[in-house]
């Protein structure tokens, strides 16, 4: 519930700041992509291929 409230307030702030919407949206995408990359850096993406050979 808290995550949805945070996301809603973030999107509301993004839409209400018309002059900085592109900058804020780009920063948001950068942060989300960085978090995904940090969370998945230990995943061995080729594990399934090595077992087949």
PDB file of C-alpha atoms in Angstrom:
ATOM      1  CA  UNK A   1       0.000   0.000   0.000  1.00  0.00           C
ATOM      2  CA  UNK A   2       2.840   2.353   0.847  1.00  0.00           C
ATOM      3  CA  UNK A   3       4.517   1.613  -2.489  1.00  0.00           C
ATOM      4  CA  UNK A   4       1.379   2.499  -4.410  1.00  0.00           C
ATOM      5  CA  UNK A   5       1.050   5.749  -2.466  1.00  0.00           C
ATOM      6  CA  UNK A   6       4.687   6.611  -3.206  1.00  0.00           C
ATOM      7  CA  UNK A   7       4.286   5.803  -6.897  1.00  0.00           C
ATOM      8  CA  UNK A   8       1.071   7.816  -7.150  1.00  0.00           C
ATOM      9  CA  UNK A   9       2.624  10.855  -5.479  1.00  0.00           C
ATOM     10  CA  UNK A  10       5.708  10.565  -7.688  1.00  0.00           C
ATOM     11  CA  UNK A  11       3.615  10.435 -10.858  1.00  0.00           C
ATOM     12  CA  UNK A  12       1.429  13.312  -9.649  1.00  0.00           C
ATOM     13  CA  UNK A  13       4.510  15.436  -9.005  1.00  0.00           C
ATOM     14  CA  UNK A  14       5.879  14.520 -12.412  1.00  0.00           C
ATOM     15  CA  UNK A  15       2.685  15.510 -14.202  1.00  0.00           C
ATOM     16  CA  UNK A  16       2.149  18.726 -12.241  1.00  0.00           C
ATOM     17  CA  UNK A  17       5.662  20.045 -12.977  1.00  0.00           C
ATOM     18  CA  UNK A  18       5.162  20.648 -16.692  1.00  0.00           C
ATOM     19  CA  UNK A  19       8.416  22.526 -17.225  1.00  0.00           C
ATOM     20  CA  UNK A  20      10.581  19.795 -15.715  1.00  0.00           C
ATOM     21  CA  UNK A  21       8.527  16.741 -16.685  1.00  0.00           C
ATOM     22  CA  UNK A  22      11.037  15.474 -19.259  1.00  0.00           C
ATOM     23  CA  UNK A  23      13.976  15.894 -16.892  1.00  0.00           C
ATOM     24  CA  UNK A  24      12.187  14.263 -13.976  1.00  0.00           C
ATOM     25  CA  UNK A  25      10.912  11.415 -16.153  1.00  0.00           C
ATOM     26  CA  UNK A  26      14.391  10.759 -17.511  1.00  0.00           C
ATOM     27  CA  UNK A  27      15.853  10.719 -14.011  1.00  0.00           C
ATOM     28  CA  UNK A  28      13.106   8.355 -12.853  1.00  0.00           C
ATOM     29  CA  UNK A  29      13.809   5.931 -15.707  1.00  0.00           C
ATOM     30  CA  UNK A  30      17.542   6.146 -14.965  1.00  0.00           C
ATOM     31  CA  UNK A  31      17.010   5.327 -11.282  1.00  0.00           C
ATOM     32  CA  UNK A  32      14.666   2.421 -12.013  1.00  0.00           C
ATOM     33  CA  UNK A  33      17.008   0.966 -14.631  1.00  0.00           C
ATOM     34  CA  UNK A  34      19.972   1.341 -12.270  1.00  0.00           C
ATOM     35  CA  UNK A  35      18.116  -0.493  -9.510  1.00  0.00           C
ATOM     36  CA  UNK A  36      17.177  -3.326 -11.866  1.00  0.00           C
ATOM     37  CA  UNK A  37      20.790  -3.612 -13.025  1.00  0.00           C
ATOM     38  CA  UNK A  38      22.085  -3.661  -9.442  1.00  0.00           C
ATOM     39  CA  UNK A  39      19.555  -6.296  -8.369  1.00  0.00           C
ATOM     40  CA  UNK A  40      20.318  -8.607 -11.299  1.00  0.00           C
ATOM     41  CA  UNK A  41      24.102  -8.261 -11.514  1.00  0.00           C
ATOM     42  CA  UNK A  42      24.670 -11.605  -9.750  1.00  0.00           C
ATOM     43  CA  UNK A  43      22.315 -13.560 -12.030  1.00  0.00           C
ATOM     44  CA  UNK A  44      24.075 -16.057 -14.258  1.00  0.00           C
ATOM     45  CA  UNK A  45      22.133 -15.569 -17.484  1.00  0.00           C
ATOM     46  CA  UNK A  46      24.025 -18.356 -19.299  1.00  0.00           C
ATOM     47  CA  UNK A  47      23.466 -21.075 -16.691  1.00  0.00           C
ATOM     48  CA  UNK A  48      20.764 -22.816 -18.728  1.00  0.00           C
ATOM     49  CA  UNK A  49      22.869 -22.845 -21.894  1.00  0.00           C
ATOM     50  CA  UNK A  50      25.909 -24.366 -20.175  1.00  0.00           C
ATOM     51  CA  UNK A  51      23.807 -27.249 -18.798  1.00  0.00           C
ATOM     52  CA  UNK A  52      22.533 -28.159 -22.278  1.00  0.00           C
ATOM     53  CA  UNK A  53      26.004 -28.564 -23.762  1.00  0.00           C
TER      54      UNK A  53
END
